[in-house]
XYZ file of C-alpha atoms in Angstrom:
766
model
C 168.245 138.328 -95.534
C 169.949 135.531 -97.462
C 173.689 135.232 -97.112
C 175.822 136.269 -100.050
C 177.352 132.813 -100.349
C 173.980 131.097 -100.558
C 172.797 133.428 -103.280
C 176.048 133.210 -105.234
C 175.481 129.545 -106.000
C 172.052 130.169 -107.500
C 173.615 131.251 -110.784
C 172.559 129.548 -113.972
C 174.227 126.185 -114.345
C 175.525 127.068 -117.779
C 178.677 128.515 -116.246
C 179.650 125.065 -115.032
C 180.653 123.894 -118.509
C 183.290 121.208 -118.466
C 185.861 120.729 -121.156
C 186.801 124.363 -121.565
C 190.417 124.453 -122.667
C 192.973 126.196 -120.501
C 193.585 129.613 -121.979
C 196.248 132.258 -121.703
C 196.550 134.239 -118.497
C 194.599 137.198 -119.871
C 191.958 134.923 -121.320
C 191.637 133.113 -117.991
C 191.183 136.392 -116.126
C 188.511 137.481 -118.577
C 186.758 134.118 -118.370
C 186.814 134.088 -114.565
C 185.569 137.683 -114.436
C 182.660 136.926 -116.763
C 181.693 133.862 -114.767
C 181.908 135.652 -111.458
C 179.853 138.608 -112.680
C 177.202 136.126 -113.778
C 177.311 134.650 -110.275
C 177.220 137.964 -108.477
C 174.276 139.219 -110.476
C 172.273 136.451 -108.771
C 173.091 137.735 -105.275
C 169.982 139.872 -104.687
C 166.846 138.159 -103.478
C 164.530 138.137 -106.532
C 161.974 140.170 -104.592
C 164.485 142.991 -104.183
C 164.338 143.831 -107.861
C 160.663 144.674 -107.397
C 161.736 147.319 -104.880
C 164.065 149.191 -107.230
C 161.589 151.950 -108.053
C 160.784 152.489 -104.380
C 164.435 152.579 -103.380
C 165.252 155.043 -106.160
C 162.505 157.322 -104.893
C 163.342 157.104 -101.189
C 167.113 157.496 -101.438
C 168.305 160.719 -99.795
C 170.569 163.162 -101.583
C 173.523 162.001 -99.469
C 173.087 158.425 -100.706
C 171.415 156.971 -97.606
C 167.929 155.588 -97.004
C 165.757 156.703 -94.078
C 164.630 153.165 -93.186
C 168.159 151.771 -92.692
C 169.849 151.678 -89.291
C 173.254 153.276 -89.896
C 174.518 152.860 -86.340
C 178.208 151.935 -86.474
C 181.113 151.544 -84.113
C 180.983 149.665 -80.833
C 177.422 150.803 -80.128
C 176.074 148.996 -83.191
C 174.569 145.514 -83.169
C 177.428 142.998 -82.976
C 176.061 140.387 -85.362
C 174.042 140.751 -88.572
C 175.014 144.435 -88.777
C 171.874 146.253 -90.043
C 173.913 148.738 -92.075
C 174.645 145.982 -94.607
C 171.191 146.675 -96.071
C 172.776 149.794 -97.621
C 175.103 147.548 -99.629
C 172.333 145.104 -100.484
C 170.500 147.907 -102.263
C 173.613 149.059 -104.095
C 174.245 145.481 -105.224
C 170.633 145.128 -106.364
C 171.005 148.309 -108.423
C 174.375 147.128 -109.783
C 173.039 143.691 -110.754
C 170.164 145.313 -112.627
C 172.469 147.869 -114.266
C 174.939 145.176 -115.404
C 172.366 143.267 -117.444
C 173.894 140.013 -116.202
C 170.725 138.789 -114.500
C 168.193 137.638 -117.115
C 165.359 137.895 -114.591
C 165.672 141.694 -114.483
C 163.859 143.730 -117.171
C 166.326 144.836 -119.818
C 165.257 148.463 -119.532
C 167.261 148.535 -116.296
C 170.492 147.683 -118.132
C 172.857 150.682 -118.158
C 170.078 152.812 -116.637
C 171.151 156.397 -115.883
C 168.917 156.593 -112.819
C 170.456 153.432 -111.417
C 174.068 154.497 -111.921
C 173.351 157.874 -110.317
C 171.794 156.190 -107.286
C 174.689 153.745 -107.138
C 177.184 156.600 -107.214
C 175.432 158.394 -104.366
C 175.412 155.202 -102.303
C 179.081 154.494 -102.960
C 180.097 158.073 -102.240
C 178.319 158.004 -98.882
C 180.081 154.864 -97.795
C 183.522 155.778 -99.038
C 183.328 159.232 -97.428
C 182.547 157.613 -94.087
C 184.811 154.599 -94.407
C 187.280 153.809 -91.633
C 190.722 154.562 -93.024
C 193.060 154.036 -90.080
C 195.393 151.030 -90.219
C 193.757 149.523 -87.130
C 190.193 149.906 -88.385
C 189.625 146.161 -88.217
C 190.133 146.444 -84.457
C 188.531 149.798 -83.679
C 185.766 150.249 -86.231
C 183.466 147.555 -84.866
C 183.108 145.422 -81.788
C 182.909 142.517 -84.230
C 186.031 142.195 -86.390
C 184.108 140.045 -88.905
C 182.252 142.987 -90.420
C 185.366 144.864 -91.515
C 187.424 141.770 -92.357
C 184.832 139.762 -94.289
C 181.286 141.138 -94.501
C 181.860 144.645 -95.884
C 184.743 143.584 -98.180
C 182.431 140.876 -99.507
C 179.584 143.285 -100.224
C 181.856 146.020 -101.555
C 183.805 143.717 -103.891
C 180.535 142.233 -105.161
C 179.050 145.613 -106.038
C 182.254 146.892 -107.581
C 182.882 143.889 -109.816
C 179.319 144.188 -111.138
C 180.250 147.809 -111.935
C 183.578 146.940 -113.567
C 182.506 148.665 -116.815
C 180.677 151.560 -115.163
C 183.394 154.206 -115.488
C 183.359 154.970 -111.765
C 185.053 158.096 -110.453
C 188.619 157.982 -109.220
C 187.483 158.144 -105.584
C 184.902 155.435 -106.129
C 187.426 153.122 -107.782
C 189.850 153.777 -104.950
C 187.173 152.828 -102.423
C 186.343 149.677 -104.359
C 189.961 148.633 -104.021
C 190.705 149.946 -100.532
C 188.084 148.036 -98.546
C 188.829 144.471 -99.756
C 192.551 145.269 -100.128
C 193.119 145.994 -96.447
C 191.623 142.615 -95.579
C 193.814 140.871 -98.158
C 196.877 142.726 -96.873
C 196.476 141.014 -93.482
C 196.424 137.523 -94.992
C 199.547 136.556 -93.039
C 198.783 138.746 -90.043
C 196.173 139.300 -87.348
C 192.615 140.484 -87.963
C 192.013 142.444 -84.794
C 190.296 140.361 -82.135
C 189.658 137.756 -84.826
C 193.305 136.724 -84.709
C 194.787 134.836 -87.637
C 192.280 133.627 -90.185
C 191.603 129.895 -90.189
C 188.997 127.555 -91.631
C 186.013 129.116 -93.343
C 187.019 132.661 -92.400
C 190.332 132.331 -94.247
C 188.521 131.070 -97.340
C 185.998 133.922 -97.231
C 188.777 136.526 -97.116
C 190.385 134.912 -100.160
C 187.054 134.639 -101.958
C 186.626 138.398 -101.600
C 190.212 138.848 -102.738
C 189.426 136.973 -105.950
C 186.741 139.564 -106.712
C 189.241 142.330 -105.986
C 191.842 140.716 -108.258
C 189.327 140.415 -111.089
C 188.225 144.030 -110.593
C 191.805 145.290 -110.792
C 193.068 142.720 -113.326
C 195.777 141.585 -110.911
C 196.822 138.094 -112.037
C 199.349 137.696 -109.215
C 196.759 138.409 -106.540
C 194.274 136.116 -108.268
C 196.714 133.202 -108.282
C 197.627 133.809 -104.653
C 194.016 134.116 -103.473
C 192.950 130.960 -105.296
C 195.934 129.031 -104.003
C 195.373 130.099 -100.418
C 191.655 129.311 -100.540
C 192.174 125.851 -102.009
C 194.967 125.065 -99.545
C 192.606 125.747 -96.632
C 190.104 123.336 -98.176
C 192.334 120.352 -97.409
C 192.349 118.029 -94.428
C 192.968 119.413 -90.957
C 194.585 116.572 -88.998
C 195.321 118.143 -85.619
C 192.828 117.791 -82.780
C 190.483 120.815 -82.575
C 192.039 122.329 -85.712
C 189.722 124.542 -87.746
C 188.741 122.996 -91.051
C 187.654 119.747 -92.693
C 188.617 116.563 -90.860
C 188.985 113.121 -92.378
C 185.741 111.883 -90.862
C 183.820 114.604 -92.737
C 183.240 116.922 -89.814
C 184.063 120.603 -89.998
C 185.411 122.298 -86.882
C 185.651 126.035 -86.286
C 186.618 128.162 -83.291
C 188.945 125.505 -81.893
C 186.936 122.327 -81.705
C 183.267 123.266 -82.164
C 181.274 121.138 -84.614
C 180.123 123.591 -87.296
C 179.311 121.727 -90.529
C 175.981 123.563 -90.658
C 177.372 127.094 -90.536
C 181.073 127.767 -91.112
C 181.459 124.454 -92.920
C 178.524 125.345 -95.141
C 180.180 128.701 -95.894
C 183.371 126.957 -96.929
C 181.449 124.516 -99.107
C 179.588 127.343 -100.834
C 182.895 129.113 -101.426
C 184.247 125.967 -103.045
C 181.182 125.713 -105.290
C 181.766 129.254 -106.514
C 185.550 129.066 -106.847
C 185.639 125.656 -108.509
C 182.637 126.396 -110.711
C 184.304 129.520 -112.051
C 187.672 127.772 -112.463
C 186.529 124.788 -114.518
C 188.644 124.529 -117.665
C 191.337 126.840 -116.308
C 194.590 126.354 -114.448
C 192.864 127.342 -111.187
C 190.881 124.117 -110.668
C 191.190 122.258 -107.370
C 194.000 119.782 -106.906
C 193.581 116.295 -105.475
C 194.176 117.303 -101.847
C 191.260 119.725 -102.010
C 189.055 117.222 -103.806
C 189.747 114.586 -101.142
C 188.686 116.924 -98.349
C 185.622 118.363 -100.069
C 184.368 114.878 -100.929
C 184.735 113.810 -97.295
C 182.861 116.903 -96.146
C 180.002 116.339 -98.592
C 179.569 112.770 -97.385
C 179.771 113.877 -93.762
C 177.222 116.623 -94.338
C 174.677 114.149 -95.644
C 174.668 112.254 -92.357
C 173.865 115.453 -90.449
C 170.874 116.569 -92.532
C 167.256 115.674 -91.822
C 163.965 116.636 -93.466
C 161.076 118.420 -91.772
C 158.193 116.319 -93.085
C 155.755 119.181 -92.576
C 157.625 121.892 -94.492
C 159.636 119.495 -96.718
C 162.769 121.503 -95.951
C 166.167 120.016 -95.226
C 167.829 121.096 -91.984
C 171.032 120.521 -90.059
C 171.206 118.492 -86.870
C 171.188 121.027 -84.035
C 174.477 119.494 -82.854
C 176.160 120.791 -86.029
C 175.266 124.507 -85.963
C 176.913 125.751 -82.774
C 175.573 129.013 -81.394
C 173.062 129.367 -84.221
C 170.602 127.123 -82.370
C 169.571 130.406 -80.748
C 167.881 131.814 -83.887
C 164.351 131.157 -85.180
C 163.907 129.836 -88.698
C 162.501 133.178 -89.882
C 165.912 134.789 -89.377
C 167.372 132.717 -92.237
C 170.305 131.549 -90.149
C 171.591 127.979 -89.861
C 168.304 126.753 -88.351
C 166.282 127.757 -91.412
C 167.733 125.564 -94.160
C 170.887 123.715 -95.172
C 171.765 126.862 -97.149
C 173.617 125.215 -100.000
C 172.323 124.177 -103.398
C 172.815 120.465 -104.058
C 172.429 120.858 -107.819
C 175.118 123.534 -108.079
C 177.349 121.511 -105.785
C 176.820 118.572 -108.114
C 177.990 120.638 -111.068
C 181.118 121.745 -109.226
C 182.083 118.157 -108.303
C 180.928 116.485 -111.520
C 184.480 115.404 -112.331
C 185.132 113.930 -108.870
C 185.795 110.244 -109.553
C 186.858 107.095 -107.757
C 187.003 107.440 -103.984
C 185.893 111.073 -104.310
C 182.714 110.307 -106.238
C 179.887 111.799 -104.155
C 177.091 111.253 -106.662
C 175.203 108.910 -104.305
C 175.178 111.508 -101.532
C 174.073 114.238 -103.910
C 171.319 112.082 -105.353
C 169.898 111.457 -101.881
C 170.193 115.127 -100.909
C 168.392 116.177 -104.078
C 165.587 113.716 -103.288
C 164.689 115.847 -100.256
C 164.322 112.837 -98.018
C 162.523 110.440 -100.337
C 165.701 108.421 -100.881
C 167.035 107.395 -97.486
C 170.521 107.218 -96.047
C 170.477 104.338 -93.547
C 173.163 103.202 -91.126
C 175.511 104.432 -88.438
C 178.372 106.913 -88.718
C 180.958 107.704 -86.075
C 182.780 111.036 -86.324
C 185.930 110.526 -84.277
C 187.352 114.019 -84.836
C 184.358 115.712 -83.210
C 183.087 113.163 -80.629
C 179.863 112.759 -82.561
C 177.662 109.921 -83.802
C 174.664 109.793 -86.130
C 172.302 106.840 -86.423
C 169.756 106.720 -89.231
C 166.940 104.362 -90.193
C 164.242 104.808 -92.802
C 162.055 106.350 -90.087
C 164.301 108.597 -88.015
C 167.673 110.179 -87.337
C 169.525 110.481 -84.013
C 172.357 112.974 -83.454
C 174.618 112.347 -80.439
C 177.338 114.861 -79.458
C 179.862 114.391 -76.676
C 182.746 116.319 -75.124
C 186.424 115.443 -74.688
C 189.764 117.168 -74.313
C 189.756 117.305 -78.136
C 186.483 119.221 -78.555
C 184.394 122.075 -77.210
C 180.697 122.046 -76.447
C 179.465 125.307 -78.018
C 180.058 129.054 -77.751
C 178.316 132.273 -76.808
C 179.479 134.901 -79.304
C 177.906 138.091 -80.629
C 175.074 137.986 -78.089
C 173.986 134.526 -79.279
C 173.520 131.358 -77.222
C 174.224 132.594 -73.669
C 172.471 129.601 -72.067
C 173.924 126.828 -74.211
C 176.341 125.372 -71.661
C 174.812 121.870 -71.692
C 174.922 121.586 -75.492
C 177.427 119.086 -76.852
C 177.851 117.298 -73.514
C 175.985 114.092 -74.280
C 173.154 115.600 -76.296
C 170.798 113.256 -78.138
C 168.510 114.991 -80.624
C 165.880 112.749 -82.246
C 164.216 113.562 -85.564
C 161.179 111.527 -86.597
C 158.882 114.145 -88.113
C 161.700 116.694 -88.277
C 159.788 119.446 -86.461
C 160.604 118.269 -82.940
C 162.822 121.250 -82.084
C 161.729 123.785 -84.667
C 161.506 127.311 -83.209
C 161.281 126.262 -79.549
C 164.682 127.409 -78.261
C 163.331 130.894 -77.591
C 161.115 129.445 -74.863
C 162.559 126.121 -73.728
C 164.352 125.302 -70.479
C 168.069 125.374 -71.331
C 168.821 123.265 -68.254
C 167.084 120.358 -70.003
C 169.052 119.666 -73.175
C 167.869 116.330 -74.666
C 170.017 113.328 -73.826
C 172.193 114.952 -71.184
C 172.771 113.689 -67.644
C 173.169 116.654 -65.304
C 172.650 117.999 -61.816
C 169.205 119.567 -62.107
C 169.409 123.347 -62.500
C 173.037 123.273 -61.415
C 175.490 125.681 -63.005
C 174.020 129.120 -63.426
C 173.670 129.517 -67.167
C 175.471 132.527 -68.625
C 177.465 133.525 -71.674
C 180.672 133.515 -69.678
C 180.176 129.905 -68.636
C 178.993 128.552 -71.977
C 182.088 127.421 -73.846
C 184.209 124.629 -72.420
C 186.553 121.919 -73.594
C 186.212 118.524 -71.984
C 188.377 117.310 -69.131
C 188.664 113.624 -70.099
C 190.276 112.039 -73.147
C 188.474 108.664 -73.110
C 185.595 109.784 -75.311
C 184.855 108.451 -78.763
C 182.960 106.300 -81.220
C 183.104 102.885 -82.823
C 180.977 102.010 -85.851
C 180.695 99.218 -88.398
C 178.448 101.295 -90.657
C 175.249 99.617 -89.491
C 175.408 99.963 -85.707
C 177.751 101.753 -83.359
C 178.671 102.877 -79.879
C 179.334 106.380 -78.594
C 180.999 106.736 -75.198
C 181.878 109.544 -72.841
C 183.980 109.504 -69.683
C 182.509 112.697 -68.279
C 183.389 115.234 -65.613
C 181.580 118.565 -65.546
C 184.156 120.882 -67.157
C 183.034 123.956 -65.231
C 183.274 122.845 -61.608
C 183.611 119.059 -61.512
C 180.283 118.805 -59.702
C 179.280 115.552 -61.415
C 181.098 112.722 -63.129
C 180.043 109.450 -64.724
C 180.720 107.035 -67.567
C 178.033 106.941 -70.226
C 177.627 104.912 -73.397
C 175.063 104.869 -76.193
C 174.751 101.444 -77.855
C 173.029 101.865 -81.213
C 171.116 98.797 -82.387
C 169.239 98.435 -85.675
C 166.242 100.574 -84.700
C 166.851 101.772 -81.149
C 169.565 102.940 -78.783
C 170.391 101.466 -75.377
C 172.016 103.908 -72.945
C 174.038 103.028 -69.844
C 175.340 105.439 -67.208
C 177.736 104.156 -64.529
C 179.965 105.373 -61.715
C 177.778 108.434 -61.094
C 179.404 110.721 -58.530
C 178.425 114.110 -57.162
C 180.930 116.558 -55.758
C 179.798 119.442 -53.564
C 176.165 119.556 -54.654
C 172.942 118.021 -53.360
C 171.049 118.672 -56.598
C 169.371 115.559 -58.008
C 171.035 113.747 -60.898
C 168.693 113.596 -63.883
C 168.794 112.312 -67.440
C 166.778 114.384 -69.896
C 164.827 111.980 -72.090
C 163.566 114.793 -74.318
C 162.661 118.489 -74.368
C 160.760 119.065 -77.594
C 157.780 120.681 -79.248
C 154.544 119.175 -77.988
C 152.668 117.010 -80.457
C 149.407 115.146 -80.817
C 148.665 112.029 -78.802
C 148.701 111.143 -75.139
C 151.512 110.719 -72.684
C 151.581 107.058 -71.665
C 153.391 105.624 -68.650
C 153.262 101.833 -68.436
C 150.495 101.954 -71.034
C 148.257 104.338 -69.065
C 147.443 107.895 -70.155
C 148.912 110.655 -68.009
C 148.066 114.360 -67.899
C 151.059 116.645 -67.417
C 149.660 120.096 -68.106
C 150.623 121.259 -64.627
C 153.590 118.931 -64.394
C 153.495 115.334 -63.221
C 155.855 113.221 -61.120
C 155.337 109.505 -61.657
C 157.186 106.191 -61.700
C 157.052 103.577 -64.427
C 159.024 101.148 -66.535
C 157.969 102.657 -69.857
C 157.156 106.085 -71.290
C 155.618 106.742 -74.688
C 155.072 110.128 -76.312
C 154.969 111.501 -79.838
C 155.950 108.223 -81.466
C 158.973 107.673 -79.223
C 159.167 104.961 -76.578
C 161.450 104.683 -73.544
C 162.148 101.556 -71.506
C 163.969 101.477 -68.181
C 165.905 98.296 -67.394
C 165.856 96.923 -63.834
C 164.953 100.123 -61.966
C 161.816 102.109 -62.776
C 161.917 105.596 -64.245
C 161.392 108.368 -61.679
C 159.765 110.720 -64.156
C 159.074 114.433 -64.128
C 156.813 115.233 -67.077
C 155.484 118.541 -68.336
C 153.432 119.452 -71.391
C 152.199 122.970 -71.982
C 152.915 126.498 -73.146
C 156.172 128.229 -72.348
C 156.942 131.850 -73.182
C 160.296 133.430 -73.913
C 161.941 136.096 -76.033
C 164.342 135.397 -78.876
C 166.211 138.615 -78.116
C 167.223 137.114 -74.761
C 169.323 134.485 -76.519
C 170.381 136.154 -79.797
C 170.228 139.290 -81.913
C 166.973 138.093 -83.460
C 164.141 140.594 -83.631
C 161.467 137.900 -83.654
C 160.533 138.966 -80.136
C 158.273 137.154 -77.706
C 157.357 133.573 -78.498
C 154.941 131.163 -76.852
C 155.151 127.498 -77.807
C 153.832 124.248 -76.417
C 156.695 122.096 -75.165
C 156.922 118.568 -73.782
C 159.757 117.717 -71.418
C 160.582 114.422 -69.744
C 163.390 113.741 -67.324
C 164.146 110.865 -64.989
C 165.912 111.189 -61.649
C 168.739 108.701 -61.127
C 168.581 107.352 -57.577
C 171.579 105.018 -57.805
C 175.110 105.112 -59.174
C 174.112 103.410 -62.409
C 171.219 103.458 -64.838
C 170.179 101.857 -68.116
C 167.366 102.665 -70.498
C 166.517 102.371 -74.181
C 164.908 104.784 -76.605
C 162.762 103.482 -79.468
C 162.161 106.337 -81.942
C 159.324 106.116 -84.468
C 157.876 103.244 -82.478
C 154.490 102.247 -81.041
C 153.014 101.375 -77.637
C 152.710 97.733 -78.685
C 156.390 97.545 -79.679
C 157.340 99.102 -76.354
C 155.238 96.573 -74.449
C 156.904 93.705 -76.332
C 160.358 95.075 -75.562
C 159.468 95.232 -71.890
C 158.520 91.557 -71.882
C 161.186 90.281 -74.263
C 164.016 92.802 -74.833
C 165.869 92.764 -78.146
C 169.016 93.678 -76.225
C 170.053 93.800 -72.586
C 172.491 96.130 -70.830
C 175.821 95.080 -69.356
C 177.089 97.083 -66.386
C 180.023 95.540 -64.543
C 183.101 96.943 -62.861
C 184.639 99.162 -65.503
C 182.746 97.516 -68.370
C 179.598 98.684 -70.169
C 177.783 96.940 -72.950
C 174.703 95.651 -74.706
C 174.003 92.144 -75.974
C 171.314 90.351 -77.920
C 170.017 89.581 -81.411
C 173.434 88.366 -82.554
C 175.337 91.474 -81.517
C 177.602 92.355 -78.622
C 178.838 95.880 -77.874
C 181.435 96.482 -75.159
C 183.330 99.385 -73.633
C 186.344 98.637 -71.453
C 186.819 101.802 -69.395
C 190.215 103.003 -68.094
C 191.088 101.424 -64.752
C 188.342 98.814 -65.003
C 188.202 95.065 -65.544
C 189.849 93.759 -68.694
C 187.859 90.543 -69.096
C 184.193 89.582 -69.260
C 182.506 86.186 -69.722
C 179.088 85.997 -71.391
C 176.677 83.252 -72.423
C 176.527 82.610 -76.151
C 172.767 82.045 -75.943
C 172.252 85.529 -74.466
C 174.165 87.072 -77.341
C 172.384 84.925 -79.925
C 175.425 83.098 -81.293
C 174.849 79.524 -80.089
C 172.516 77.442 -77.929
C 175.104 76.762 -75.230
C 178.576 77.664 -74.093
C 180.226 80.959 -73.295
C 182.735 83.425 -74.651
C 185.306 85.366 -72.665
C 186.382 88.648 -74.234
C 189.599 90.245 -73.027
C 191.030 93.635 -73.921
C 194.598 94.405 -72.930
C 193.835 98.122 -72.988
C 190.749 100.354 -72.656
C 188.716 100.401 -75.838
C 185.369 100.024 -77.575
C 184.255 96.901 -79.447
C 181.399 95.789 -81.676
C 181.043 92.052 -82.284
C 178.508 91.094 -84.913
C 177.775 87.449 -85.623
C 175.901 86.378 -88.727
C 174.744 82.768 -88.901
C 175.046 80.960 -92.192
C 173.778 77.545 -93.223
C 174.199 74.876 -90.596
C 176.376 75.795 -87.624
C 178.726 78.190 -89.423
C 178.937 81.839 -88.334
C 180.852 84.873 -89.578
C 182.006 87.034 -86.684
C 183.192 90.592 -87.338
C 184.994 92.447 -84.553
C 185.140 96.234 -84.950
C 187.142 98.314 -82.489
C 188.429 101.790 -81.766
C 190.723 103.413 -79.214
C 188.957 106.510 -77.843
C 191.978 108.376 -76.440
C 193.465 108.381 -79.969
C 196.941 107.889 -78.483
C 197.672 104.153 -78.651
C 199.502 102.696 -81.645
C 198.286 99.101 -81.253
C 195.674 97.033 -79.438
C 195.463 93.443 -78.255
C 192.255 91.523 -77.624
C 191.151 87.907 -77.468
C 188.043 85.731 -77.565
C 187.964 82.391 -75.731
C 185.049 80.077 -76.546
C 184.133 77.477 -73.947
C 181.653 74.599 -73.922
C 180.265 75.189 -77.405
C 182.590 72.836 -79.317
C 183.656 75.883 -81.304
C 185.944 75.485 -84.297
C 187.686 78.513 -85.784
C 187.757 77.704 -89.481
C 189.500 80.922 -90.547
C 191.009 83.867 -88.660
C 194.079 85.998 -89.276
C 195.105 85.656 -85.640
C 196.876 83.415 -83.150
C 194.811 80.385 -82.125
C 195.121 78.053 -79.154
C 193.001 75.018 -78.281
C 192.862 73.342 -74.869
C 190.303 70.596 -74.467
C 186.862 72.053 -75.108
C 188.194 75.615 -75.300
C 189.471 77.593 -78.249
C 191.054 81.041 -78.014
C 191.681 83.563 -80.766
C 194.047 86.438 -80.022
C 194.624 89.535 -82.130
C 197.207 92.296 -81.996
C 196.336 95.062 -84.435
C 197.895 98.330 -85.478
C 195.614 101.278 -84.788
C 194.982 104.253 -87.079
C 197.135 107.315 -86.456
C 197.255 110.961 -87.478
C 193.955 112.301 -88.757
C 192.488 108.783 -88.640
C 193.291 108.183 -84.953
C 190.115 107.159 -83.170
C 188.516 105.674 -86.273
C 187.233 102.099 -86.390
C 188.984 99.034 -87.783
C 187.599 95.506 -88.217
C 188.774 91.909 -88.139
C 186.788 88.905 -89.362
C 186.754 85.256 -88.320
C 184.709 82.209 -89.282
C 183.370 79.811 -86.656
C 181.466 76.565 -86.446
C 179.673 75.499 -83.281
C 178.962 71.914 -82.326
C 175.561 70.592 -81.341
């Protein structure tokens, strides 16, 4: 069933009328109440109104329905509590009775049969309501239902019935259920602890409905203020909320833009939309954060070209990867309305203007977002071209991989630990998680089948702090100094060097500890598609599994090239069967899907390969003969060079200097450059040739530990008769050498780990 928040924003856009003058307190309460009732009347799925006659007929005399599962207490289903259907029907009746939904026939307005059925339904619930002070702890195994879900449904129904002349007991129930959640606003919500992030906003959103129902201006002001204050930047590592890079974290460091972040955004759309023209509108701090989140969201959204639906990157939805699309969870849709969001942020100007992002989102993929975005607060990078999107999630001491909560995602341990999801057609991973091999998460480097997957072992923070991103907006590098957080059984240093239309991946210093399991990199684990499997240009059958060596692999439009060593491939294409109930509370049951998996065994302590999404066999063959970029793997240094770009990672404890040929990079016909970094860090050096021998060189850097306050680096050009014509740095010339040295201040606070750039202008001799 659709979430309340999603449906709330489907109200007619006429309520988002700008220019309404601030009114008196009573007038503002009346205006907000009218707007919210208009919103809430849109909550029911339109098809539910067609069921009104049936539900009136089948309702029992005690107010229940025979087809609803009323199991409650600890024995009830932990997530998506089935009993909420009882409230959905009451709300459907109330929306029809209110007359506030123009899609409902007017003969339902103020209908006696509806109000009688509503009364029976309310009486049943209020008679059986938990009334003890600790009911948030004891009433359900999942605190969320009593703290947020039921107060949300109850306050929705009751506000729609504000003029219904409810009985004294009914009115008391309408107040009691959301009130006890509001009363704990500064306390602890059972096992849910103190409310943070989206959960705190949802409690306050329900409290706004309660305040409007009771006419309590003090509560209304408090609830609005608390909600808007949560929707500001969270600057501490792993802190729940919106971060300055546009990511949304929940549950202490899990990337959740596509679920909890979406809930918070929908709450903002409702609260701000209702507050326009009143004294309750968002202040600048909230606008800054919401604008950053909207822009961040856009990077994480792809389009399924078959269904034409927008979806979230699987890296951004946490445990909800374990649900099929039919369950209408975070895998099914982006679950926010771009048009209504646009109305709520229509007066966002200057740096907070998000009209470009909204225009592209509304285009449903026809207008492309292209480039590279590094999310330093969540160890995450997205690379987008006109043909594909890549989502790359890593793990550090400042983040967590995933979670297994409410019987969802028990096998997700390897998620968020170097994952690389690729979206070309957008259906690559649709509805396959119920049957796929959870040991083979795309992009990860692991000990094969090592670590027994279980809910108890799923959630982990990283053990190393040197993990991060550097991006110039066009290309970028993601890097991960990795040690298995569960048992330390494997460690390595891995970097993803994003070029214009491919990614080059290096893995170095691979070490095993206490296990003989083979080290493998999972190239992909996706829905099978049309076309052959090709290894070195030859078709391969893998219906029963195939072990084969080769320099190249091509499947489903994606090409893979191994540098130096050959791939040691294990390929499989065929049906796999599983059950969604094994990994979530879904009732979708048994599923059989055709899946393609490809992994390569790493025989040495280092490896390098490239992935070419949305490519062709001919392009792959050309790259094999004449690579656009080549890997760099030296003692403590990783990198990629070619086509005018150089990407470098100086790892902790490694070498601090590297000398490279200018011809190999693509900057000049002869000579070399020596790059030195006084501290570990990540660098992008992009040279753009102008007329003659002049070149603009942009150096972009970041400090992955997010602890350093400054960084020093230098470039020494030799044998190329280089002249530095402009650079805001110290210069030194000795004979045929010229050196440029920079010391830069690094971003701090919520910007620590973000990228900064310096530019210089060069001329090379003949």
